[in-house]
């Protein structure tokens, strides 16, 4: 059986990796109180692949091997297969209410992009294309949970890594074993809960004289010399019903330190080829950008549902201004659906013969622009009520409970329900988990200004420009 079960996933994380949290080494994330709820949630979702009600949606039979593989790894060749991948991703992201940015479905789609780009990688070195294909088949066959490492450390972004090589991950040397890399990568979401990491982007790869920083590879997270440092967990424990999202859906973000790590040659996909790296960035993310937008649509739906329930619970759902805000959120969710439909309608055939979703550059810019506004709407409707709600122990206290029942109830709802609802809304929009999710929406698509400029440069406005030029030249007179 290739598909992971929840129990096999839990056991697989006890693999000897060098993982640190709060100054202590964590030997088994699945048993550590800071990680166990998030591990259990991913385990629950992985078990759904074996549920007869979802088996055919979440998995497919690989025609080459006859094995069942997670649907997100499926090379899409027809519109029907692309639509199935969308439905599968919608199911995955509904399970996490759109809070899992680095769900297994998302990262599997990047592995699919690497597989699709293998022919171009082979132009760098023939073995690199074969390596990429072998890695894709390995992670798909074993249903591995993946992460990726993108950004370089924030030490001095005004300096040139060529002058200070600690500013970016770099290749130190090559030998018969492979390449040796030194440096760090941030922000590696899900790394503490994943099996492998894919490294494929450096901020300095555009510089010809800095091509020692241009490298794509993948490694298990228990590779010797690879150190994972976690940020503070966001699923705070002591407050009972106050943190249902952070406890289950905190993916964890991490810093990876590569302490002269040996990357075997069969795990190297690209080396010292900036032009090919630039070409590949869009190609390998064709499916992941599409799946990421599915996740964002689900987050918008979650924010809309929460805002609506909050408004109803305090009797403001009939207010004109509140209805306008809810309408704006509904519009965001509807537009997200349109972008997904457009990506399918504009699907294109790649040079490897796959059918990839159409370009989603405009969707990514729009998403970053409206993400903060969507959160602000929930905050505006909940207002001060988001700040002051009783905890589970407050509700159990005999002296407090009569006062809570009288003055902290809502319209047609009791104090316990209102407390749970408002604390969930606060977690979505205001506490550490909510602020992390909001910041994630701002940064994970890349620099917004750069993306806008790239969109402008790529947009074909030649026909309209020619018409206006003719008018300006007096051609209509």
Short mmCIF file of C-alpha atoms in Angstrom, two decimals:
data_model
loop_
_atom_site.label_atom_id
_atom_site.label_comp_id
_atom_site.label_asym_id
_atom_site.label_seq_id
_atom_site.Cartn_x
_atom_site.Cartn_y
_atom_site.Cartn_z
CA UNK A 1 0.00 0.00 0.00
CA UNK A 2 1.49 3.32 -1.07
CA UNK A 3 -1.07 5.73 0.35
CA UNK A 4 -0.24 6.96 3.82
CA UNK A 5 -2.54 6.24 6.72
CA UNK A 6 -2.71 8.50 9.73
CA UNK A 7 -0.88 6.01 11.93
CA UNK A 8 1.90 5.48 9.40
CA UNK A 9 2.26 9.24 9.06
CA UNK A 10 2.61 9.73 12.81
CA UNK A 11 5.20 6.97 13.07
CA UNK A 12 7.18 8.26 10.08
CA UNK A 13 7.97 11.59 11.79
CA UNK A 14 10.14 9.85 14.38
CA UNK A 15 13.03 9.70 11.90
CA UNK A 16 16.01 11.18 13.73
CA UNK A 17 15.68 14.67 12.26
CA UNK A 18 17.42 17.56 14.05
CA UNK A 19 14.40 19.62 15.10
CA UNK A 20 14.39 22.40 17.70
CA UNK A 21 11.62 24.28 19.49
CA UNK A 22 12.10 26.79 22.31
CA UNK A 23 15.72 25.83 22.82
CA UNK A 24 15.04 22.10 23.09
CA UNK A 25 15.47 19.28 20.61
CA UNK A 26 12.25 17.53 19.62
CA UNK A 27 12.77 13.85 18.87
CA UNK A 28 9.24 12.91 17.81
CA UNK A 29 6.90 15.69 16.61
CA UNK A 30 3.85 13.41 16.67
CA UNK A 31 4.22 12.97 20.45
CA UNK A 32 5.19 16.52 21.35
CA UNK A 33 2.38 18.61 22.86
CA UNK A 34 3.18 21.58 20.61
CA UNK A 35 2.86 19.57 17.40
CA UNK A 36 0.59 16.62 18.21
CA UNK A 37 -2.78 18.34 17.50
CA UNK A 38 -1.59 19.54 14.08
CA UNK A 39 -0.10 16.11 13.31
CA UNK A 40 -3.36 14.45 14.33
CA UNK A 41 -5.32 16.76 12.02
CA UNK A 42 -3.10 15.92 9.04
CA UNK A 43 -3.33 12.23 9.99
CA UNK A 44 -7.13 12.49 9.99
CA UNK A 45 -7.09 14.01 6.53
CA UNK A 46 -4.70 11.36 5.19
CA UNK A 47 -7.03 8.66 6.49
CA UNK A 48 -9.82 10.15 4.36
CA UNK A 49 -7.97 8.85 1.28
CA UNK A 50 -8.89 5.35 2.45
CA UNK A 51 -12.54 6.18 3.14
CA UNK A 52 -14.74 4.51 0.45
CA UNK A 53 -16.83 7.70 0.27
CA UNK A 54 -13.80 9.77 -0.80
CA UNK A 55 -11.37 7.22 -2.21
CA UNK A 56 -12.05 7.89 -5.89
CA UNK A 57 -12.02 11.66 -5.48
CA UNK A 58 -8.81 11.87 -3.45
CA UNK A 59 -6.82 9.16 -5.25
CA UNK A 60 -6.33 7.66 -8.69
CA UNK A 61 -4.83 4.47 -10.09
CA UNK A 62 -1.44 5.02 -11.70
CA UNK A 63 -1.70 3.30 -15.10
CA UNK A 64 2.03 2.49 -15.06
CA UNK A 65 2.06 0.65 -11.72
CA UNK A 66 -1.56 -0.01 -10.85
CA UNK A 67 -0.93 1.63 -7.46
CA UNK A 68 -3.29 4.10 -5.85
CA UNK A 69 -1.72 7.60 -5.74
CA UNK A 70 -2.97 10.84 -4.18
CA UNK A 71 -5.01 12.75 -6.77
CA UNK A 72 -2.87 15.90 -6.35
CA UNK A 73 0.11 14.05 -7.87
CA UNK A 74 -1.84 13.05 -11.01
CA UNK A 75 -0.39 14.37 -14.30
CA UNK A 76 -3.43 16.07 -15.84
CA UNK A 77 -3.84 15.46 -19.56
CA UNK A 78 -7.52 16.25 -20.14
CA UNK A 79 -9.98 18.92 -18.97
CA UNK A 80 -11.79 16.21 -17.04
CA UNK A 81 -8.64 15.29 -15.11
CA UNK A 82 -7.96 18.95 -14.35
CA UNK A 83 -11.52 19.36 -13.07
CA UNK A 84 -11.10 16.28 -10.87
CA UNK A 85 -7.92 17.72 -9.40
CA UNK A 86 -9.84 20.90 -8.59
CA UNK A 87 -12.62 18.98 -6.86
CA UNK A 88 -10.06 16.99 -4.88
CA UNK A 89 -8.25 20.17 -3.79
CA UNK A 90 -11.57 21.76 -2.84
CA UNK A 91 -12.27 18.80 -0.57
CA UNK A 92 -8.81 18.98 1.04
CA UNK A 93 -9.02 22.70 1.73
CA UNK A 94 -12.59 22.54 3.03
CA UNK A 95 -11.29 20.15 5.70
CA UNK A 96 -9.02 22.90 7.05
CA UNK A 97 -11.40 25.83 6.39
CA UNK A 98 -8.80 27.25 4.01
CA UNK A 99 -6.19 27.55 6.79
CA UNK A 100 -3.65 25.01 5.46
CA UNK A 101 -1.56 26.94 2.97
CA UNK A 102 0.94 24.11 2.67
CA UNK A 103 -1.46 21.20 2.62
CA UNK A 104 -0.23 17.92 1.11
CA UNK A 105 -2.42 18.71 -1.90
CA UNK A 106 -0.62 22.01 -2.48
CA UNK A 107 2.92 20.65 -2.24
CA UNK A 108 2.11 17.60 -4.36
CA UNK A 109 1.11 19.98 -7.14
CA UNK A 110 4.60 21.54 -7.02
CA UNK A 111 6.14 18.07 -7.34
CA UNK A 112 3.91 17.61 -10.38
CA UNK A 113 5.29 20.87 -11.78
CA UNK A 114 8.86 19.59 -11.32
CA UNK A 115 7.88 16.43 -13.19
CA UNK A 116 6.36 18.52 -15.99
CA UNK A 117 9.55 20.61 -16.28
CA UNK A 118 11.90 17.60 -16.40
CA UNK A 119 12.63 17.92 -20.15
CA UNK A 120 13.81 21.49 -19.73
CA UNK A 121 15.89 20.52 -16.68
CA UNK A 122 17.57 17.90 -18.84
CA UNK A 123 18.92 20.67 -21.08
CA UNK A 124 21.12 21.74 -18.17
CA UNK A 125 22.41 18.22 -17.66
CA UNK A 126 20.63 15.12 -18.97
CA UNK A 127 20.74 13.46 -15.55
CA UNK A 128 18.94 16.39 -13.91
CA UNK A 129 15.78 15.70 -15.86
CA UNK A 130 15.95 12.04 -14.88
CA UNK A 131 16.56 13.04 -11.26
CA UNK A 132 13.48 15.27 -11.23
CA UNK A 133 11.33 12.52 -12.68
CA UNK A 134 12.66 9.92 -10.22
CA UNK A 135 12.05 12.25 -7.27
CA UNK A 136 8.50 12.97 -8.37
CA UNK A 137 7.77 9.25 -8.67
CA UNK A 138 9.38 8.57 -5.29
CA UNK A 139 7.31 11.14 -3.39
CA UNK A 140 4.11 10.24 -5.25
CA UNK A 141 4.53 6.48 -4.73
CA UNK A 142 5.21 6.94 -1.02
CA UNK A 143 2.57 9.68 -0.55
CA UNK A 144 5.13 11.86 1.20
CA UNK A 145 4.24 15.10 2.95
CA UNK A 146 6.42 17.85 1.46
CA UNK A 147 7.60 21.35 2.26
CA UNK A 148 9.59 23.84 0.24
CA UNK A 149 12.29 26.34 1.18
CA UNK A 150 12.27 29.61 -0.73
CA UNK A 151 13.49 32.79 0.94
CA UNK A 152 17.00 33.64 2.04
CA UNK A 153 17.72 34.99 5.55
CA UNK A 154 16.82 38.59 6.39
CA UNK A 155 20.32 39.68 7.34
CA UNK A 156 21.03 42.58 5.02
CA UNK A 157 18.82 42.70 1.96
CA UNK A 158 20.67 45.79 0.69
CA UNK A 159 23.93 43.84 0.36
CA UNK A 160 25.13 41.53 -2.41
CA UNK A 161 25.45 37.83 -1.51
CA UNK A 162 28.53 37.64 -3.74
CA UNK A 163 30.26 39.99 -1.30
CA UNK A 164 28.80 38.33 1.81
CA UNK A 165 27.98 34.71 0.93
CA UNK A 166 26.15 34.08 4.21
CA UNK A 167 23.27 36.12 2.81
CA UNK A 168 22.07 33.23 0.63
CA UNK A 169 22.28 29.45 0.43
CA UNK A 170 25.22 28.54 -1.79
CA UNK A 171 27.08 25.62 -3.27
CA UNK A 172 30.47 25.20 -1.61
CA UNK A 173 31.86 22.36 -3.65
CA UNK A 174 31.20 19.33 -5.81
CA UNK A 175 32.66 15.84 -5.58
CA UNK A 176 31.73 12.27 -6.42
CA UNK A 177 29.09 12.20 -3.70
CA UNK A 178 27.23 15.29 -4.92
CA UNK A 179 27.25 18.96 -3.99
CA UNK A 180 27.87 20.51 -0.57
CA UNK A 181 25.60 23.41 0.40
CA UNK A 182 25.87 25.93 3.23
CA UNK A 183 23.39 28.59 4.36
CA UNK A 184 19.86 29.04 5.60
CA UNK A 185 16.34 29.21 4.20
CA UNK A 186 13.19 30.86 5.47
CA UNK A 187 10.22 30.59 5.74
CA UNK A 188 9.81 26.83 5.46
CA UNK A 189 6.17 26.25 6.29
CA UNK A 190 5.21 22.73 7.44
CA UNK A 191 8.85 21.56 7.63
CA UNK A 192 8.53 20.15 11.19
CA UNK A 193 5.59 18.01 10.04
CA UNK A 194 6.88 17.05 6.58
CA UNK A 195 9.11 14.30 5.21
CA UNK A 196 11.08 16.16 2.54
CA UNK A 197 11.93 19.69 1.50
CA UNK A 198 12.30 21.05 -2.03
CA UNK A 199 14.75 23.96 -2.44
CA UNK A 200 14.37 25.89 -5.67
CA UNK A 201 14.55 29.63 -5.25
CA UNK A 202 17.14 32.18 -4.20
CA UNK A 203 16.65 35.93 -4.26
CA UNK A 204 20.13 36.27 -5.81
CA UNK A 205 19.73 33.82 -8.68
CA UNK A 206 19.19 36.63 -11.16
CA UNK A 207 22.82 37.73 -10.87
CA UNK A 208 25.10 36.14 -13.42
CA UNK A 209 28.15 36.49 -11.21
CA UNK A 210 26.30 34.83 -8.33
CA UNK A 211 25.37 31.54 -9.92
CA UNK A 212 26.90 29.59 -7.05
CA UNK A 213 23.56 30.50 -5.41
CA UNK A 214 21.51 28.90 -8.21
CA UNK A 215 20.57 25.38 -7.21
CA UNK A 216 17.45 23.21 -7.08
CA UNK A 217 17.41 20.05 -5.00
CA UNK A 218 15.28 17.97 -2.63
CA UNK A 219 16.26 16.25 0.60
CA UNK A 220 14.67 14.30 3.45
CA UNK A 221 14.35 16.50 6.52
CA UNK A 222 16.41 14.04 8.56
CA UNK A 223 19.47 14.54 6.32
CA UNK A 224 22.67 14.93 8.42
CA UNK A 225 23.63 18.57 8.87
CA UNK A 226 20.12 19.86 8.15
CA UNK A 227 18.80 21.70 11.23
CA UNK A 228 15.15 22.80 11.60
CA UNK A 229 14.33 25.63 14.01
CA UNK A 230 10.61 26.21 14.70
CA UNK A 231 8.88 29.44 15.60
CA UNK A 232 6.70 29.71 18.70
CA UNK A 233 3.54 27.58 18.33
CA UNK A 234 0.30 29.50 17.83
CA UNK A 235 -2.17 26.94 19.12
CA UNK A 236 -2.18 28.19 22.74
CA UNK A 237 -3.26 25.43 25.10
CA UNK A 238 -4.66 26.78 28.36
CA UNK A 239 -7.84 28.48 27.19
CA UNK A 240 -10.06 25.58 26.17
CA UNK A 241 -12.47 26.42 23.38
CA UNK A 242 -10.62 29.65 22.60
CA UNK A 243 -8.17 28.26 20.05
CA UNK A 244 -9.86 25.59 17.88
CA UNK A 245 -8.07 26.70 14.71
CA UNK A 246 -4.53 27.22 15.99
CA UNK A 247 -4.50 23.88 17.77
CA UNK A 248 -5.50 21.94 14.65
CA UNK A 249 -4.24 24.00 11.73
CA UNK A 250 -1.00 25.66 12.85
CA UNK A 251 1.28 24.39 10.08
CA UNK A 252 4.40 25.65 11.83
CA UNK A 253 6.99 27.78 10.06
CA UNK A 254 10.68 27.05 10.36
CA UNK A 255 14.17 28.21 9.58
CA UNK A 256 16.39 25.63 7.91
CA UNK A 257 20.13 25.71 8.50
CA UNK A 258 22.28 23.79 6.01
CA UNK A 259 25.49 23.05 7.90
CA UNK A 260 27.65 21.91 4.97
CA UNK A 261 25.01 19.44 3.88
CA UNK A 262 25.83 16.86 1.20
CA UNK A 263 23.16 16.69 -1.50
CA UNK A 264 23.61 13.46 -3.49
CA UNK A 265 23.78 13.92 -7.25
CA UNK A 266 20.53 12.04 -7.77
CA UNK A 267 18.74 14.72 -5.70
CA UNK A 268 20.07 17.69 -7.73
CA UNK A 269 17.74 19.08 -10.42
CA UNK A 270 19.40 22.34 -11.52
CA UNK A 271 22.80 23.86 -10.92
CA UNK A 272 24.33 27.24 -11.83
CA UNK A 273 21.87 28.04 -14.61
CA UNK A 274 20.07 31.31 -13.82
CA UNK A 275 18.19 31.49 -17.12
CA UNK A 276 16.74 28.03 -16.69
CA UNK A 277 15.86 28.80 -13.06
CA UNK A 278 13.97 31.93 -14.12
CA UNK A 279 12.07 29.99 -16.75
CA UNK A 280 11.29 27.19 -14.34
CA UNK A 281 9.82 29.26 -11.50
CA UNK A 282 6.55 29.88 -13.32
CA UNK A 283 6.45 26.46 -14.93
CA UNK A 284 6.76 24.34 -11.81
CA UNK A 285 4.18 26.44 -9.97
CA UNK A 286 1.48 26.26 -12.63
CA UNK A 287 -0.60 23.75 -10.68
CA UNK A 288 0.31 25.03 -7.21
CA UNK A 289 -0.81 28.59 -8.02
CA UNK A 290 -4.15 27.14 -9.13
CA UNK A 291 -4.49 24.94 -6.04
CA UNK A 292 -3.41 27.84 -3.85
CA UNK A 293 -6.27 29.91 -5.25
CA UNK A 294 -8.67 27.07 -4.39
CA UNK A 295 -7.38 27.33 -0.83
CA UNK A 296 -7.83 31.11 -0.81
CA UNK A 297 -11.40 30.79 -2.04
CA UNK A 298 -12.12 28.44 0.86
CA UNK A 299 -10.59 30.94 3.31
CA UNK A 300 -12.87 33.66 1.91
CA UNK A 301 -15.87 31.36 2.36
CA UNK A 302 -14.81 30.73 5.95
CA UNK A 303 -14.48 34.45 6.65
CA UNK A 304 -17.88 35.12 5.06
CA UNK A 305 -19.60 32.38 7.07
CA UNK A 306 -17.99 33.58 10.30
CA UNK A 307 -18.88 37.22 9.67
CA UNK A 308 -22.48 36.25 8.87
CA UNK A 309 -22.90 34.18 12.04
CA UNK A 310 -21.32 36.91 14.17
CA UNK A 311 -23.68 39.51 12.67
CA UNK A 312 -26.71 37.32 13.26
CA UNK A 313 -25.70 36.55 16.84
CA UNK A 314 -25.73 40.23 17.86
CA UNK A 315 -28.64 41.36 15.71
CA UNK A 316 -26.79 43.54 13.21
CA UNK A 317 -27.32 41.36 10.12
CA UNK A 318 -30.17 43.62 8.97
CA UNK A 319 -28.09 46.80 9.17
CA UNK A 320 -27.42 48.30 5.74
CA UNK A 321 -23.69 48.86 6.32
CA UNK A 322 -23.20 45.33 7.64
CA UNK A 323 -25.04 43.86 4.66
CA UNK A 324 -22.82 45.90 2.37
CA UNK A 325 -19.72 44.46 4.07
CA UNK A 326 -21.09 40.93 3.81
CA UNK A 327 -21.87 41.58 0.15
CA UNK A 328 -18.29 42.67 -0.42
CA UNK A 329 -17.05 39.42 1.13
CA UNK A 330 -19.50 37.41 -0.96
CA UNK A 331 -18.21 39.22 -4.04
CA UNK A 332 -14.65 38.27 -3.18
CA UNK A 333 -15.64 34.61 -2.87
CA UNK A 334 -17.52 34.73 -6.17
CA UNK A 335 -14.62 36.41 -7.99
CA UNK A 336 -12.26 33.75 -6.67
CA UNK A 337 -14.53 31.19 -8.32
CA UNK A 338 -14.37 33.11 -11.61
CA UNK A 339 -10.57 33.10 -11.52
CA UNK A 340 -10.57 29.32 -11.11
CA UNK A 341 -13.00 28.90 -14.00
CA UNK A 342 -10.76 31.11 -16.15
CA UNK A 343 -7.66 29.08 -15.28
CA UNK A 344 -9.43 25.95 -16.50
CA UNK A 345 -10.86 27.63 -19.60
CA UNK A 346 -7.36 28.87 -20.51
CA UNK A 347 -5.61 25.59 -19.75
CA UNK A 348 -2.61 25.03 -22.01
CA UNK A 349 -0.61 22.07 -23.23
CA UNK A 350 2.96 21.96 -21.92
CA UNK A 351 5.99 20.62 -23.76
CA UNK A 352 5.74 17.39 -21.76
CA UNK A 353 2.19 16.82 -22.96
CA UNK A 354 0.34 17.73 -19.76
CA UNK A 355 -2.63 20.08 -19.53
CA UNK A 356 -1.70 22.84 -17.08
CA UNK A 357 -4.03 25.49 -15.66
CA UNK A 358 -3.90 28.83 -17.42
CA UNK A 359 -1.91 31.76 -16.09
CA UNK A 360 -3.06 32.93 -12.65
CA UNK A 361 -0.81 35.99 -12.29
CA UNK A 362 -3.72 38.45 -12.11
CA UNK A 363 -5.52 36.23 -9.61
CA UNK A 364 -2.46 36.23 -7.35
CA UNK A 365 -2.21 40.03 -7.43
CA UNK A 366 -5.94 40.42 -6.73
CA UNK A 367 -5.83 37.91 -3.87
CA UNK A 368 -3.03 39.79 -2.13
CA UNK A 369 -4.93 43.05 -2.60
CA UNK A 370 -8.21 41.89 -1.05
CA UNK A 371 -6.93 39.49 1.65
CA UNK A 372 -6.53 42.20 4.30
CA UNK A 373 -9.88 43.77 3.45
CA UNK A 374 -11.63 40.41 3.96
CA UNK A 375 -10.18 40.11 7.46
CA UNK A 376 -11.06 43.74 8.28
CA UNK A 377 -14.72 43.08 7.49
CA UNK A 378 -14.93 40.35 10.13
CA UNK A 379 -13.16 42.60 12.63
CA UNK A 380 -15.49 45.49 11.84
CA UNK A 381 -18.65 43.43 12.33
CA UNK A 382 -17.45 41.73 15.52
CA UNK A 383 -15.96 45.00 16.81
CA UNK A 384 -15.17 45.09 20.54
CA UNK A 385 -16.96 41.80 21.14
CA UNK A 386 -13.99 40.03 19.58
CA UNK A 387 -11.80 41.25 22.43
CA UNK A 388 -13.88 40.25 25.44
CA UNK A 389 -15.37 36.79 25.62
CA UNK A 390 -15.37 34.33 28.54
CA UNK A 391 -13.14 31.29 28.59
CA UNK A 392 -14.33 27.74 29.16
CA UNK A 393 -13.42 27.95 32.84
CA UNK A 394 -15.23 31.28 33.17
CA UNK A 395 -18.37 29.57 31.90
CA UNK A 396 -17.93 26.77 34.46
CA UNK A 397 -17.55 29.16 37.40
CA UNK A 398 -20.74 29.23 39.56
CA UNK A 399 -20.26 32.86 40.63
CA UNK A 400 -19.68 34.11 37.06
CA UNK A 401 -22.12 31.97 35.10
CA UNK A 402 -25.37 33.82 35.99
CA UNK A 403 -23.81 37.11 34.90
CA UNK A 404 -22.48 35.57 31.70
CA UNK A 405 -25.88 34.09 30.88
CA UNK A 406 -27.54 37.47 31.40
CA UNK A 407 -25.10 39.90 29.83
CA UNK A 408 -22.90 37.93 27.45
CA UNK A 409 -25.57 36.07 25.51
CA UNK A 410 -26.60 37.08 22.00
CA UNK A 411 -29.74 37.32 19.92
CA UNK A 412 -31.25 33.86 20.12
CA UNK A 413 -27.98 32.26 21.25
CA UNK A 414 -26.66 31.46 24.70
CA UNK A 415 -23.40 32.67 26.22
CA UNK A 416 -21.39 29.45 25.57
CA UNK A 417 -22.25 29.45 21.85
CA UNK A 418 -21.58 33.16 21.46
CA UNK A 419 -18.28 32.81 23.31
CA UNK A 420 -17.12 29.97 21.07
CA UNK A 421 -18.20 31.81 17.92
CA UNK A 422 -16.57 35.12 18.81
CA UNK A 423 -13.37 33.51 20.03
CA UNK A 424 -13.19 31.59 16.73
CA UNK A 425 -13.65 34.89 14.87
CA UNK A 426 -10.90 36.46 16.99
CA UNK A 427 -8.60 33.55 16.21
CA UNK A 428 -9.28 33.97 12.49
CA UNK A 429 -8.56 37.68 12.51
CA UNK A 430 -6.81 38.95 15.61
CA UNK A 431 -4.70 36.64 17.75
CA UNK A 432 -1.30 35.18 16.89
CA UNK A 433 -2.75 32.51 14.60
CA UNK A 434 -5.01 34.99 12.80
CA UNK A 435 -2.22 37.52 12.36
CA UNK A 436 0.08 34.83 11.02
CA UNK A 437 -2.57 33.76 8.50
CA UNK A 438 -3.11 37.38 7.44
CA UNK A 439 0.65 37.95 7.00
CA UNK A 440 0.88 34.67 5.07
CA UNK A 441 -1.65 36.02 2.56
CA UNK A 442 0.49 39.11 2.08
CA UNK A 443 3.84 37.40 1.52
CA UNK A 444 3.44 33.89 0.17
CA UNK A 445 2.65 34.99 -3.39
CA UNK A 446 5.83 37.04 -3.56
CA UNK A 447 6.42 40.76 -3.66
CA UNK A 448 3.18 42.46 -4.68
CA UNK A 449 4.85 45.43 -6.40
CA UNK A 450 7.05 43.12 -8.45
CA UNK A 451 4.04 40.99 -9.37
CA UNK A 452 2.09 44.03 -10.52
CA UNK A 453 5.02 45.22 -12.63
CA UNK A 454 5.46 41.77 -14.18
CA UNK A 455 1.73 41.62 -14.93
CA UNK A 456 1.94 45.01 -16.67
CA UNK A 457 4.98 43.98 -18.71
CA UNK A 458 3.36 40.72 -19.81
CA UNK A 459 -0.05 42.08 -20.68
CA UNK A 460 -0.64 42.37 -24.43
CA UNK A 461 -2.28 45.75 -24.90
CA UNK A 462 -0.96 46.28 -28.43
CA UNK A 463 -4.34 46.52 -30.20
CA UNK A 464 -5.76 49.17 -27.88
CA UNK A 465 -2.44 51.02 -27.92
CA UNK A 466 -2.49 51.07 -31.72
CA UNK A 467 -6.05 52.46 -31.78
CA UNK A 468 -5.17 55.24 -29.34
CA UNK A 469 -1.98 56.01 -31.27
CA UNK A 470 -3.97 56.39 -34.48
CA UNK A 471 -6.35 58.79 -32.74
CA UNK A 472 -3.45 60.79 -31.31
CA UNK A 473 -1.88 60.96 -34.80
CA UNK A 474 -5.11 62.43 -36.17
CA UNK A 475 -6.03 59.38 -38.22
CA UNK A 476 -9.72 59.82 -37.38
CA UNK A 477 -9.88 63.38 -38.78
#
